[in-house]
């Protein structure tokens, strides 16, 4: 962990405070982890992958040394050696061993993030061109759409292309099963601080899970090119305590009661669906 902290320090630009749940100017590393999956992704990166990537530095130094040491003026008659069995075995075996070392924790992490058996609740996410719909099947199955808030309507301009008219409200400390699909084309529901990025595919139901560890607002984006307004369908999640969540559910059940036909000519929807500049 001490190595991880050092690496995190090296990758942090001084003067830029770490804000959970959203990108910040000049951010170089990950957002602060806010779920067990993201915590593990973070540790995997800082405790293993970062050090393995130092190999490229070693190769660079080796190249520089060879260029200098074996330049023509210093080494006029080059060696004609073409094979060396031991070196060839070593430079084949070592990368294989490194890949196996990466594979084991990486596969464990994949299985960990894949699904949860004892979920407390389910959230269904549906990608559309170009907004997200959310369903709460365990809370009366209400549903709502979340559209981008245009920049001119934002009080806090730093939330440009991040804020939605309806936020997804979720309780902290609960295991939440996420079911993802799409209504038209491929989208991808990606929330960096929660370590989630999963494609939403028409006709398929993809599954993952999340347990949000800290209250706050978490922002994400559609992360699969899905058409002209791909960059205008953000994700805004409000993580709250269980009591606040229950209170919100009561309100939401009335506000977002299911209607058979969505109002296709609703001025709000027409305005939001038109291309944004
Ligand atoms: Cu999309």
PDB file of C-alpha atoms and ligand atoms in Angstrom:
ATOM      1  CA  UNK A   1       0.000   0.000   0.000  1.00  0.00           C
ATOM      2  CA  UNK A   2       2.891   2.358   0.658  1.00  0.00           C
ATOM      3  CA  UNK A   3       4.069   1.870  -2.936  1.00  0.00           C
ATOM      4  CA  UNK A   4       0.558   2.578  -4.166  1.00  0.00           C
ATOM      5  CA  UNK A   5       0.404   5.791  -2.185  1.00  0.00           C
ATOM      6  CA  UNK A   6       3.762   6.883  -3.593  1.00  0.00           C
ATOM      7  CA  UNK A   7       2.665   6.122  -7.136  1.00  0.00           C
ATOM      8  CA  UNK A   8      -0.596   7.987  -6.581  1.00  0.00           C
ATOM      9  CA  UNK A   9       1.389  10.961  -5.323  1.00  0.00           C
ATOM     10  CA  UNK A  10       3.653  10.930  -8.376  1.00  0.00           C
ATOM     11  CA  UNK A  11       0.637  10.949 -10.680  1.00  0.00           C
ATOM     12  CA  UNK A  12      -1.132  13.776  -8.888  1.00  0.00           C
ATOM     13  CA  UNK A  13      -0.678  17.273 -10.200  1.00  0.00           C
ATOM     14  CA  UNK A  14      -0.141  19.668  -7.277  1.00  0.00           C
ATOM     15  CA  UNK A  15      -2.877  22.231  -6.758  1.00  0.00           C
ATOM     16  CA  UNK A  16      -5.647  20.102  -8.225  1.00  0.00           C
ATOM     17  CA  UNK A  17      -7.841  18.833  -5.421  1.00  0.00           C
ATOM     18  CA  UNK A  18      -9.240  15.332  -5.823  1.00  0.00           C
ATOM     19  CA  UNK A  19     -12.995  15.560  -6.280  1.00  0.00           C
ATOM     20  CA  UNK A  20     -14.856  12.298  -6.024  1.00  0.00           C
ATOM     21  CA  UNK A  21     -17.094  11.305  -8.860  1.00  0.00           C
ATOM     22  CA  UNK A  22     -16.174  13.645 -11.677  1.00  0.00           C
ATOM     23  CA  UNK A  23     -13.273  14.445 -13.972  1.00  0.00           C
ATOM     24  CA  UNK A  24     -11.101  17.428 -13.034  1.00  0.00           C
ATOM     25  CA  UNK A  25      -8.883  19.621 -15.239  1.00  0.00           C
ATOM     26  CA  UNK A  26      -5.445  18.090 -15.818  1.00  0.00           C
ATOM     27  CA  UNK A  27      -6.452  14.860 -14.155  1.00  0.00           C
ATOM     28  CA  UNK A  28      -3.842  12.207 -14.913  1.00  0.00           C
ATOM     29  CA  UNK A  29      -4.898   9.214 -12.841  1.00  0.00           C
ATOM     30  CA  UNK A  30      -8.154   7.580 -11.879  1.00  0.00           C
ATOM     31  CA  UNK A  31     -11.000   9.263 -10.079  1.00  0.00           C
ATOM     32  CA  UNK A  32     -11.144   8.439  -6.390  1.00  0.00           C
ATOM     33  CA  UNK A  33     -12.565   4.896  -6.098  1.00  0.00           C
ATOM     34  CA  UNK A  34     -16.092   4.733  -4.672  1.00  0.00           C
ATOM     35  CA  UNK A  35     -16.918   1.043  -5.041  1.00  0.00           C
ATOM     36  CA  UNK A  36     -15.184  -2.257  -4.182  1.00  0.00           C
ATOM     37  CA  UNK A  37     -14.671  -2.980  -7.883  1.00  0.00           C
ATOM     38  CA  UNK A  38     -13.009   0.382  -8.532  1.00  0.00           C
ATOM     39  CA  UNK A  39     -10.897  -0.004  -5.389  1.00  0.00           C
ATOM     40  CA  UNK A  40      -9.581  -3.291  -6.770  1.00  0.00           C
ATOM     41  CA  UNK A  41      -9.021  -1.830 -10.252  1.00  0.00           C
ATOM     42  CA  UNK A  42      -7.094   1.012  -8.615  1.00  0.00           C
ATOM     43  CA  UNK A  43      -4.946  -1.334  -6.515  1.00  0.00           C
ATOM     44  CA  UNK A  44      -4.318  -3.625  -9.488  1.00  0.00           C
ATOM     45  CA  UNK A  45      -3.090  -0.631 -11.477  1.00  0.00           C
ATOM     46  CA  UNK A  46      -0.857   0.936  -8.838  1.00  0.00           C
ATOM     47  CA  UNK A  47       0.454  -2.212  -7.181  1.00  0.00           C
ATOM     48  CA  UNK A  48       1.186  -4.270 -10.268  1.00  0.00           C
ATOM     49  CA  UNK A  49       0.606  -2.817 -13.740  1.00  0.00           C
ATOM     50  CA  UNK A  50       2.425   0.452 -13.142  1.00  0.00           C
ATOM     51  CA  UNK A  51       5.587  -1.408 -12.115  1.00  0.00           C
ATOM     52  CA  UNK A  52       5.368  -3.812 -15.011  1.00  0.00           C
ATOM     53  CA  UNK A  53       5.067  -0.884 -17.391  1.00  0.00           C
ATOM     54  CA  UNK A  54       8.546   0.157 -16.204  1.00  0.00           C
ATOM     55  CA  UNK A  55       9.763  -2.493 -18.677  1.00  0.00           C
ATOM     56  CA  UNK A  56       9.364   0.063 -21.453  1.00  0.00           C
ATOM     57  CA  UNK A  57      11.781   2.323 -19.578  1.00  0.00           C
ATOM     58  CA  UNK A  58      14.263  -0.565 -19.346  1.00  0.00           C
ATOM     59  CA  UNK A  59      13.945  -1.208 -23.104  1.00  0.00           C
ATOM     60  CA  UNK A  60      14.473   2.487 -23.841  1.00  0.00           C
ATOM     61  CA  UNK A  61      17.647   2.608 -21.739  1.00  0.00           C
ATOM     62  CA  UNK A  62      18.883  -0.579 -23.378  1.00  0.00           C
ATOM     63  CA  UNK A  63      18.353   0.919 -26.839  1.00  0.00           C
ATOM     64  CA  UNK A  64      20.149   4.125 -25.901  1.00  0.00           C
ATOM     65  CA  UNK A  65      23.070   2.145 -24.502  1.00  0.00           C
ATOM     66  CA  UNK A  66      23.331  -0.097 -27.597  1.00  0.00           C
ATOM     67  CA  UNK A  67      23.193   2.907 -29.940  1.00  0.00           C
ATOM     68  CA  UNK A  68      25.991   4.583 -27.982  1.00  0.00           C
ATOM     69  CA  UNK A  69      28.154   1.575 -27.196  1.00  0.00           C
ATOM     70  CA  UNK A  70      28.029  -0.042 -30.645  1.00  0.00           C
ATOM     71  CA  UNK A  71      28.174   3.054 -32.841  1.00  0.00           C
ATOM     72  CA  UNK A  72      30.283   2.722 -36.003  1.00  0.00           C
ATOM     73  CA  UNK A  73      33.273   4.771 -34.779  1.00  0.00           C
ATOM     74  CA  UNK A  74      33.544   2.743 -31.583  1.00  0.00           C
ATOM     75  CA  UNK A  75      32.756  -0.653 -33.099  1.00  0.00           C
ATOM     76  CA  UNK A  76      33.953  -0.726 -36.751  1.00  0.00           C
ATOM     77  CA  UNK A  77      33.762  -4.524 -37.186  1.00  0.00           C
ATOM     78  CA  UNK A  78      30.410  -5.682 -35.827  1.00  0.00           C
ATOM     79  CA  UNK A  79      29.909  -9.172 -34.492  1.00  0.00           C
ATOM     80  CA  UNK A  80      28.226 -11.603 -36.925  1.00  0.00           C
ATOM     81  CA  UNK A  81      26.394 -13.535 -34.198  1.00  0.00           C
ATOM     82  CA  UNK A  82      22.830 -14.380 -35.256  1.00  0.00           C
ATOM     83  CA  UNK A  83      21.669 -16.944 -32.706  1.00  0.00           C
ATOM     84  CA  UNK A  84      22.009 -17.487 -28.993  1.00  0.00           C
ATOM     85  CA  UNK A  85      19.829 -20.251 -27.644  1.00  0.00           C
ATOM     86  CA  UNK A  86      19.904 -19.228 -24.004  1.00  0.00           C
ATOM     87  CA  UNK A  87      18.983 -15.596 -24.675  1.00  0.00           C
ATOM     88  CA  UNK A  88      16.200 -16.667 -27.042  1.00  0.00           C
ATOM     89  CA  UNK A  89      14.716 -19.009 -24.457  1.00  0.00           C
ATOM     90  CA  UNK A  90      14.921 -16.293 -21.799  1.00  0.00           C
ATOM     91  CA  UNK A  91      13.321 -13.555 -23.893  1.00  0.00           C
ATOM     92  CA  UNK A  92      10.472 -15.889 -24.807  1.00  0.00           C
ATOM     93  CA  UNK A  93       9.899 -17.321 -21.359  1.00  0.00           C
ATOM     94  CA  UNK A  94      10.132 -14.109 -19.332  1.00  0.00           C
ATOM     95  CA  UNK A  95       7.287 -12.287 -21.164  1.00  0.00           C
ATOM     96  CA  UNK A  96       5.126 -15.421 -20.844  1.00  0.00           C
ATOM     97  CA  UNK A  97       5.739 -15.486 -17.098  1.00  0.00           C
ATOM     98  CA  UNK A  98       4.911 -11.764 -16.869  1.00  0.00           C
ATOM     99  CA  UNK A  99       1.656 -12.324 -18.758  1.00  0.00           C
ATOM    100  CA  UNK A 100       0.693 -15.143 -16.385  1.00  0.00           C
ATOM    101  CA  UNK A 101       1.486 -12.858 -13.425  1.00  0.00           C
ATOM    102  CA  UNK A 102      -0.882 -10.243 -14.907  1.00  0.00           C
ATOM    103  CA  UNK A 103      -3.526 -12.804 -15.848  1.00  0.00           C
ATOM    104  CA  UNK A 104      -4.193 -14.236 -12.394  1.00  0.00           C
ATOM    105  CA  UNK A 105      -5.249 -11.049 -10.523  1.00  0.00           C
ATOM    106  CA  UNK A 106      -6.839  -9.657 -13.677  1.00  0.00           C
ATOM    107  CA  UNK A 107      -9.086 -12.697 -14.080  1.00  0.00           C
ATOM    108  CA  UNK A 108     -10.019 -12.681 -10.392  1.00  0.00           C
ATOM    109  CA  UNK A 109     -11.009  -9.033 -10.734  1.00  0.00           C
ATOM    110  CA  UNK A 110     -13.130  -9.787 -13.791  1.00  0.00           C
ATOM    111  CA  UNK A 111     -15.013 -12.509 -11.946  1.00  0.00           C
ATOM    112  CA  UNK A 112     -15.455 -10.232  -8.927  1.00  0.00           C
ATOM    113  CA  UNK A 113     -16.962  -7.445 -11.061  1.00  0.00           C
ATOM    114  CA  UNK A 114     -19.129  -9.788 -13.106  1.00  0.00           C
ATOM    115  CA  UNK A 115     -22.138 -10.348 -10.885  1.00  0.00           C
ATOM    116  CA  UNK A 116     -23.378 -10.472  -7.324  1.00  0.00           C
ATOM    117  CA  UNK A 117     -25.537 -13.299  -5.989  1.00  0.00           C
ATOM    118  CA  UNK A 118     -27.057 -11.625  -2.922  1.00  0.00           C
ATOM    119  CA  UNK A 119     -28.127  -8.272  -4.386  1.00  0.00           C
ATOM    120  CA  UNK A 120     -30.244  -5.933  -2.242  1.00  0.00           C
ATOM    121  CA  UNK A 121     -31.915  -4.297  -5.241  1.00  0.00           C
ATOM    122  CA  UNK A 122     -31.882  -4.047  -9.003  1.00  0.00           C
ATOM    123  CA  UNK A 123     -31.509  -1.070 -11.319  1.00  0.00           C
ATOM    124  CA  UNK A 124     -32.240  -1.486 -15.000  1.00  0.00           C
ATOM    125  CA  UNK A 125     -30.463   0.836 -17.411  1.00  0.00           C
ATOM    126  CA  UNK A 126     -31.641   1.314 -20.994  1.00  0.00           C
ATOM    127  CA  UNK A 127     -29.586   3.269 -23.516  1.00  0.00           C
ATOM    128  CA  UNK A 128     -31.375   5.307 -26.168  1.00  0.00           C
ATOM    129  CA  UNK A 129     -30.314   7.756 -28.871  1.00  0.00           C
ATOM    130  CA  UNK A 130     -29.538   9.969 -26.938  1.00  0.00           C
ATOM    131  CA  UNK A 131     -30.574   9.643 -23.335  1.00  0.00           C
ATOM    132  CA  UNK A 132     -30.761   6.995 -20.628  1.00  0.00           C
ATOM    133  CA  UNK A 133     -33.874   5.394 -19.152  1.00  0.00           C
ATOM    134  CA  UNK A 134     -33.847   3.859 -15.701  1.00  0.00           C
ATOM    135  CA  UNK A 135     -36.213   1.327 -14.146  1.00  0.00           C
ATOM    136  CA  UNK A 136     -36.530   0.338 -10.499  1.00  0.00           C
ATOM    137  CA  UNK A 137     -38.147  -3.124 -10.684  1.00  0.00           C
ATOM    138  CA  UNK A 138     -37.913  -3.719  -6.901  1.00  0.00           C
ATOM    139  CA  UNK A 139     -39.585  -0.432  -5.989  1.00  0.00           C
ATOM    140  CA  UNK A 140     -42.832  -0.509  -7.917  1.00  0.00           C
ATOM    141  CA  UNK A 141     -41.161  -0.638 -11.313  1.00  0.00           C
ATOM    142  CA  UNK A 142     -41.319   3.092 -11.918  1.00  0.00           C
ATOM    143  CA  UNK A 143     -39.212   4.428 -14.764  1.00  0.00           C
ATOM    144  CA  UNK A 144     -37.826   7.743 -15.919  1.00  0.00           C
ATOM    145  CA  UNK A 145     -35.577   9.226 -18.588  1.00  0.00           C
ATOM    146  CA  UNK A 146     -32.432  11.226 -17.929  1.00  0.00           C
ATOM    147  CA  UNK A 147     -31.522  13.896 -20.467  1.00  0.00           C
ATOM    148  CA  UNK A 148     -28.527  16.189 -20.665  1.00  0.00           C
ATOM    149  CA  UNK A 149     -28.965  19.607 -19.077  1.00  0.00           C
ATOM    150  CA  UNK A 150     -27.902  22.193 -21.656  1.00  0.00           C
ATOM    151  CA  UNK A 151     -24.954  24.401 -20.689  1.00  0.00           C
ATOM    152  CA  UNK A 152     -27.039  27.608 -20.604  1.00  0.00           C
ATOM    153  CA  UNK A 153     -29.377  26.010 -18.042  1.00  0.00           C
ATOM    154  CA  UNK A 154     -26.558  25.000 -15.677  1.00  0.00           C
ATOM    155  CA  UNK A 155     -25.887  26.922 -12.499  1.00  0.00           C
ATOM    156  CA  UNK A 156     -22.490  25.270 -12.109  1.00  0.00           C
ATOM    157  CA  UNK A 157     -20.837  25.492 -15.528  1.00  0.00           C
ATOM    158  CA  UNK A 158     -18.181  22.936 -14.533  1.00  0.00           C
ATOM    159  CA  UNK A 159     -20.913  20.300 -14.918  1.00  0.00           C
ATOM    160  CA  UNK A 160     -21.050  20.972 -18.667  1.00  0.00           C
ATOM    161  CA  UNK A 161     -21.973  17.749 -20.528  1.00  0.00           C
ATOM    162  CA  UNK A 162     -22.222  15.914 -17.180  1.00  0.00           C
ATOM    163  CA  UNK A 163     -25.502  16.892 -15.555  1.00  0.00           C
ATOM    164  CA  UNK A 164     -28.882  15.301 -16.314  1.00  0.00           C
ATOM    165  CA  UNK A 165     -32.422  16.545 -15.647  1.00  0.00           C
ATOM    166  CA  UNK A 166     -33.197  13.443 -13.574  1.00  0.00           C
ATOM    167  CA  UNK A 167     -30.391  11.890 -11.549  1.00  0.00           C
ATOM    168  CA  UNK A 168     -30.256   8.189 -10.769  1.00  0.00           C
ATOM    169  CA  UNK A 169     -30.686   7.959  -7.006  1.00  0.00           C
ATOM    170  CA  UNK A 170     -29.109   4.933  -5.305  1.00  0.00           C
ATOM    171  CA  UNK A 171     -28.460   3.959  -1.683  1.00  0.00           C
ATOM    172  CA  UNK A 172     -24.880   3.664  -0.374  1.00  0.00           C
ATOM    173  CA  UNK A 173     -23.646   0.431   1.177  1.00  0.00           C
ATOM    174  CA  UNK A 174     -26.159  -1.737  -0.686  1.00  0.00           C
ATOM    175  CA  UNK A 175     -25.346  -4.334  -3.303  1.00  0.00           C
ATOM    176  CA  UNK A 176     -27.082  -3.154  -6.436  1.00  0.00           C
ATOM    177  CA  UNK A 177     -27.548  -5.461  -9.385  1.00  0.00           C
ATOM    178  CA  UNK A 178     -27.296  -3.558 -12.663  1.00  0.00           C
ATOM    179  CA  UNK A 179     -29.074  -4.881 -15.725  1.00  0.00           C
ATOM    180  CA  UNK A 180     -28.136  -3.056 -18.896  1.00  0.00           C
ATOM    181  CA  UNK A 181     -29.679  -3.041 -22.330  1.00  0.00           C
ATOM    182  CA  UNK A 182     -30.429  -0.646 -25.193  1.00  0.00           C
ATOM    183  CA  UNK A 183     -33.462   0.303 -27.215  1.00  0.00           C
ATOM    184  CA  UNK A 184     -31.802   1.157 -30.516  1.00  0.00           C
ATOM    185  CA  UNK A 185     -28.028   0.912 -31.007  1.00  0.00           C
ATOM    186  CA  UNK A 186     -24.989   0.026 -28.883  1.00  0.00           C
ATOM    187  CA  UNK A 187     -24.313   2.350 -25.980  1.00  0.00           C
ATOM    188  CA  UNK A 188     -22.074   1.856 -22.962  1.00  0.00           C
ATOM    189  CA  UNK A 189     -22.857   2.837 -19.390  1.00  0.00           C
ATOM    190  CA  UNK A 190     -19.590   4.071 -17.912  1.00  0.00           C
ATOM    191  CA  UNK A 191     -19.076   5.605 -14.475  1.00  0.00           C
ATOM    192  CA  UNK A 192     -15.328   5.870 -13.743  1.00  0.00           C
ATOM    193  CA  UNK A 193     -15.449   6.343  -9.948  1.00  0.00           C
ATOM    194  CA  UNK A 194     -17.572   3.197  -9.614  1.00  0.00           C
ATOM    195  CA  UNK A 195     -15.390   1.120 -11.946  1.00  0.00           C
ATOM    196  CA  UNK A 196     -18.231   0.363 -14.341  1.00  0.00           C
ATOM    197  CA  UNK A 197     -18.127   0.424 -18.109  1.00  0.00           C
ATOM    198  CA  UNK A 198     -20.430  -2.056 -19.727  1.00  0.00           C
ATOM    199  CA  UNK A 199     -21.964  -2.084 -23.190  1.00  0.00           C
ATOM    200  CA  UNK A 200     -25.717  -1.845 -23.484  1.00  0.00           C
ATOM    201  CA  UNK A 201     -26.737  -4.001 -26.418  1.00  0.00           C
ATOM    202  CA  UNK A 202     -30.177  -4.080 -28.064  1.00  0.00           C
ATOM    203  CA  UNK A 203     -31.755  -7.496 -27.485  1.00  0.00           C
ATOM    204  CA  UNK A 204     -29.293  -8.476 -24.767  1.00  0.00           C
ATOM    205  CA  UNK A 205     -29.277  -8.027 -21.023  1.00  0.00           C
ATOM    206  CA  UNK A 206     -25.789  -7.414 -19.619  1.00  0.00           C
ATOM    207  CA  UNK A 207     -25.242  -7.702 -15.892  1.00  0.00           C
ATOM    208  CA  UNK A 208     -22.850  -6.212 -13.397  1.00  0.00           C
ATOM    209  CA  UNK A 209     -23.147  -4.788  -9.886  1.00  0.00           C
ATOM    210  CA  UNK A 210     -22.085  -1.938  -7.687  1.00  0.00           C
ATOM    211  CA  UNK A 211     -21.893  -1.088  -4.017  1.00  0.00           C
ATOM    212  CA  UNK A 212     -21.343   2.638  -3.634  1.00  0.00           C
ATOM    213  CA  UNK A 213     -19.149   3.338  -0.623  1.00  0.00           C
ATOM    214  CA  UNK A 214     -19.553   7.111  -0.202  1.00  0.00           C
ATOM    215  CA  UNK A 215     -22.472   9.502  -0.468  1.00  0.00           C
ATOM    216  CA  UNK A 216     -22.112  12.002  -3.263  1.00  0.00           C
ATOM    217  CA  UNK A 217     -22.755  12.642  -6.924  1.00  0.00           C
ATOM    218  CA  UNK A 218     -20.998  10.491  -9.488  1.00  0.00           C
ATOM    219  CA  UNK A 219     -20.795  11.394 -13.143  1.00  0.00           C
ATOM    220  CA  UNK A 220     -20.238   9.239 -16.169  1.00  0.00           C
ATOM    221  CA  UNK A 221     -20.773   9.125 -19.920  1.00  0.00           C
ATOM    222  CA  UNK A 222     -21.990   6.983 -22.725  1.00  0.00           C
ATOM    223  CA  UNK A 223     -18.753   5.249 -23.695  1.00  0.00           C
ATOM    224  CA  UNK A 224     -19.646   3.631 -27.011  1.00  0.00           C
ATOM    225  CA  UNK A 225     -19.992   5.697 -30.193  1.00  0.00           C
ATOM    226  CA  UNK A 226     -23.754   5.638 -30.711  1.00  0.00           C
ATOM    227  CA  UNK A 227     -24.496   8.407 -33.175  1.00  0.00           C
ATOM    228  CA  UNK A 228     -24.431  12.148 -33.612  1.00  0.00           C
ATOM    229  CA  UNK A 229     -25.326  13.032 -30.005  1.00  0.00           C
ATOM    230  CA  UNK A 230     -23.121  10.386 -28.390  1.00  0.00           C
ATOM    231  CA  UNK A 231     -21.378  12.988 -26.243  1.00  0.00           C
ATOM    232  CA  UNK A 232     -24.658  14.448 -25.001  1.00  0.00           C
ATOM    233  CA  UNK A 233     -25.977  11.538 -22.918  1.00  0.00           C
ATOM    234  CA  UNK A 234     -24.185  11.753 -19.569  1.00  0.00           C
ATOM    235  CA  UNK A 235     -24.890   9.788 -16.413  1.00  0.00           C
ATOM    236  CA  UNK A 236     -25.454  11.469 -13.046  1.00  0.00           C
ATOM    237  CA  UNK A 237     -25.839   9.281  -9.970  1.00  0.00           C
ATOM    238  CA  UNK A 238     -26.775  10.591  -6.561  1.00  0.00           C
ATOM    239  CA  UNK A 239     -25.671   8.203  -3.822  1.00  0.00           C
ATOM    240  CA  UNK A 240     -27.613   8.796  -0.617  1.00  0.00           C
ATOM    241  CA  UNK A 241     -28.306   7.106   2.717  1.00  0.00           C
ATOM    242  CA  UNK A 242     -30.929   4.376   2.894  1.00  0.00           C
ATOM    243  CA  UNK A 243     -33.496   6.682   4.579  1.00  0.00           C
ATOM    244  CA  UNK A 244     -33.043   9.371   1.948  1.00  0.00           C
ATOM    245  CA  UNK A 245     -33.314   6.738  -0.749  1.00  0.00           C
ATOM    246  CA  UNK A 246     -36.584   5.389   0.662  1.00  0.00           C
ATOM    247  CA  UNK A 247     -37.991   8.909   0.860  1.00  0.00           C
ATOM    248  CA  UNK A 248     -36.959   9.536  -2.739  1.00  0.00           C
ATOM    249  CA  UNK A 249     -38.561   6.251  -3.862  1.00  0.00           C
ATOM    250  CA  UNK A 250     -41.892   7.317  -2.372  1.00  0.00           C
ATOM    251  CA  UNK A 251     -41.787  10.585  -4.280  1.00  0.00           C
ATOM    252  CA  UNK A 252     -40.488   8.957  -7.445  1.00  0.00           C
ATOM    253  CA  UNK A 253     -43.233   6.335  -7.482  1.00  0.00           C
ATOM    254  CA  UNK A 254     -45.774   9.132  -7.899  1.00  0.00           C
ATOM    255  CA  UNK A 255     -43.702  11.370 -10.128  1.00  0.00           C
ATOM    256  CA  UNK A 256     -42.554   8.630 -12.498  1.00  0.00           C
ATOM    257  CA  UNK A 257     -45.624   6.382 -12.466  1.00  0.00           C
ATOM    258  CA  UNK A 258     -45.568   4.246 -15.593  1.00  0.00           C
ATOM    259  CA  UNK A 259     -47.509   5.568 -18.552  1.00  0.00           C
ATOM    260  CA  UNK A 260     -48.168   3.372 -21.557  1.00  0.00           C
ATOM    261  CA  UNK A 261     -47.278   5.899 -24.223  1.00  0.00           C
ATOM    262  CA  UNK A 262     -44.363   8.257 -23.634  1.00  0.00           C
ATOM    263  CA  UNK A 263     -45.300  11.712 -24.802  1.00  0.00           C
ATOM    264  CA  UNK A 264     -43.374  11.740 -28.080  1.00  0.00           C
ATOM    265  CA  UNK A 265     -44.387  15.319 -28.856  1.00  0.00           C
ATOM    266  CA  UNK A 266     -43.480  16.612 -25.410  1.00  0.00           C
ATOM    267  CA  UNK A 267     -41.612  19.907 -25.992  1.00  0.00           C
ATOM    268  CA  UNK A 268     -38.945  18.863 -23.491  1.00  0.00           C
ATOM    269  CA  UNK A 269     -38.191  15.660 -25.349  1.00  0.00           C
ATOM    270  CA  UNK A 270     -38.200  17.307 -28.780  1.00  0.00           C
ATOM    271  CA  UNK A 271     -35.812  20.009 -27.548  1.00  0.00           C
ATOM    272  CA  UNK A 272     -33.449  17.504 -25.961  1.00  0.00           C
ATOM    273  CA  UNK A 273     -33.435  15.133 -28.917  1.00  0.00           C
ATOM    274  CA  UNK A 274     -32.451  17.867 -31.364  1.00  0.00           C
ATOM    275  CA  UNK A 275     -28.689  18.015 -31.993  1.00  0.00           C
ATOM    276  CA  UNK A 276     -26.912  20.151 -29.422  1.00  0.00           C
ATOM    277  CA  UNK A 277     -24.160  22.472 -30.607  1.00  0.00           C
TER     278      UNK A 277
HETATM  279 CU1  LIG B   1     -24.815   6.262 -26.367  1.00  0.00          CU
END
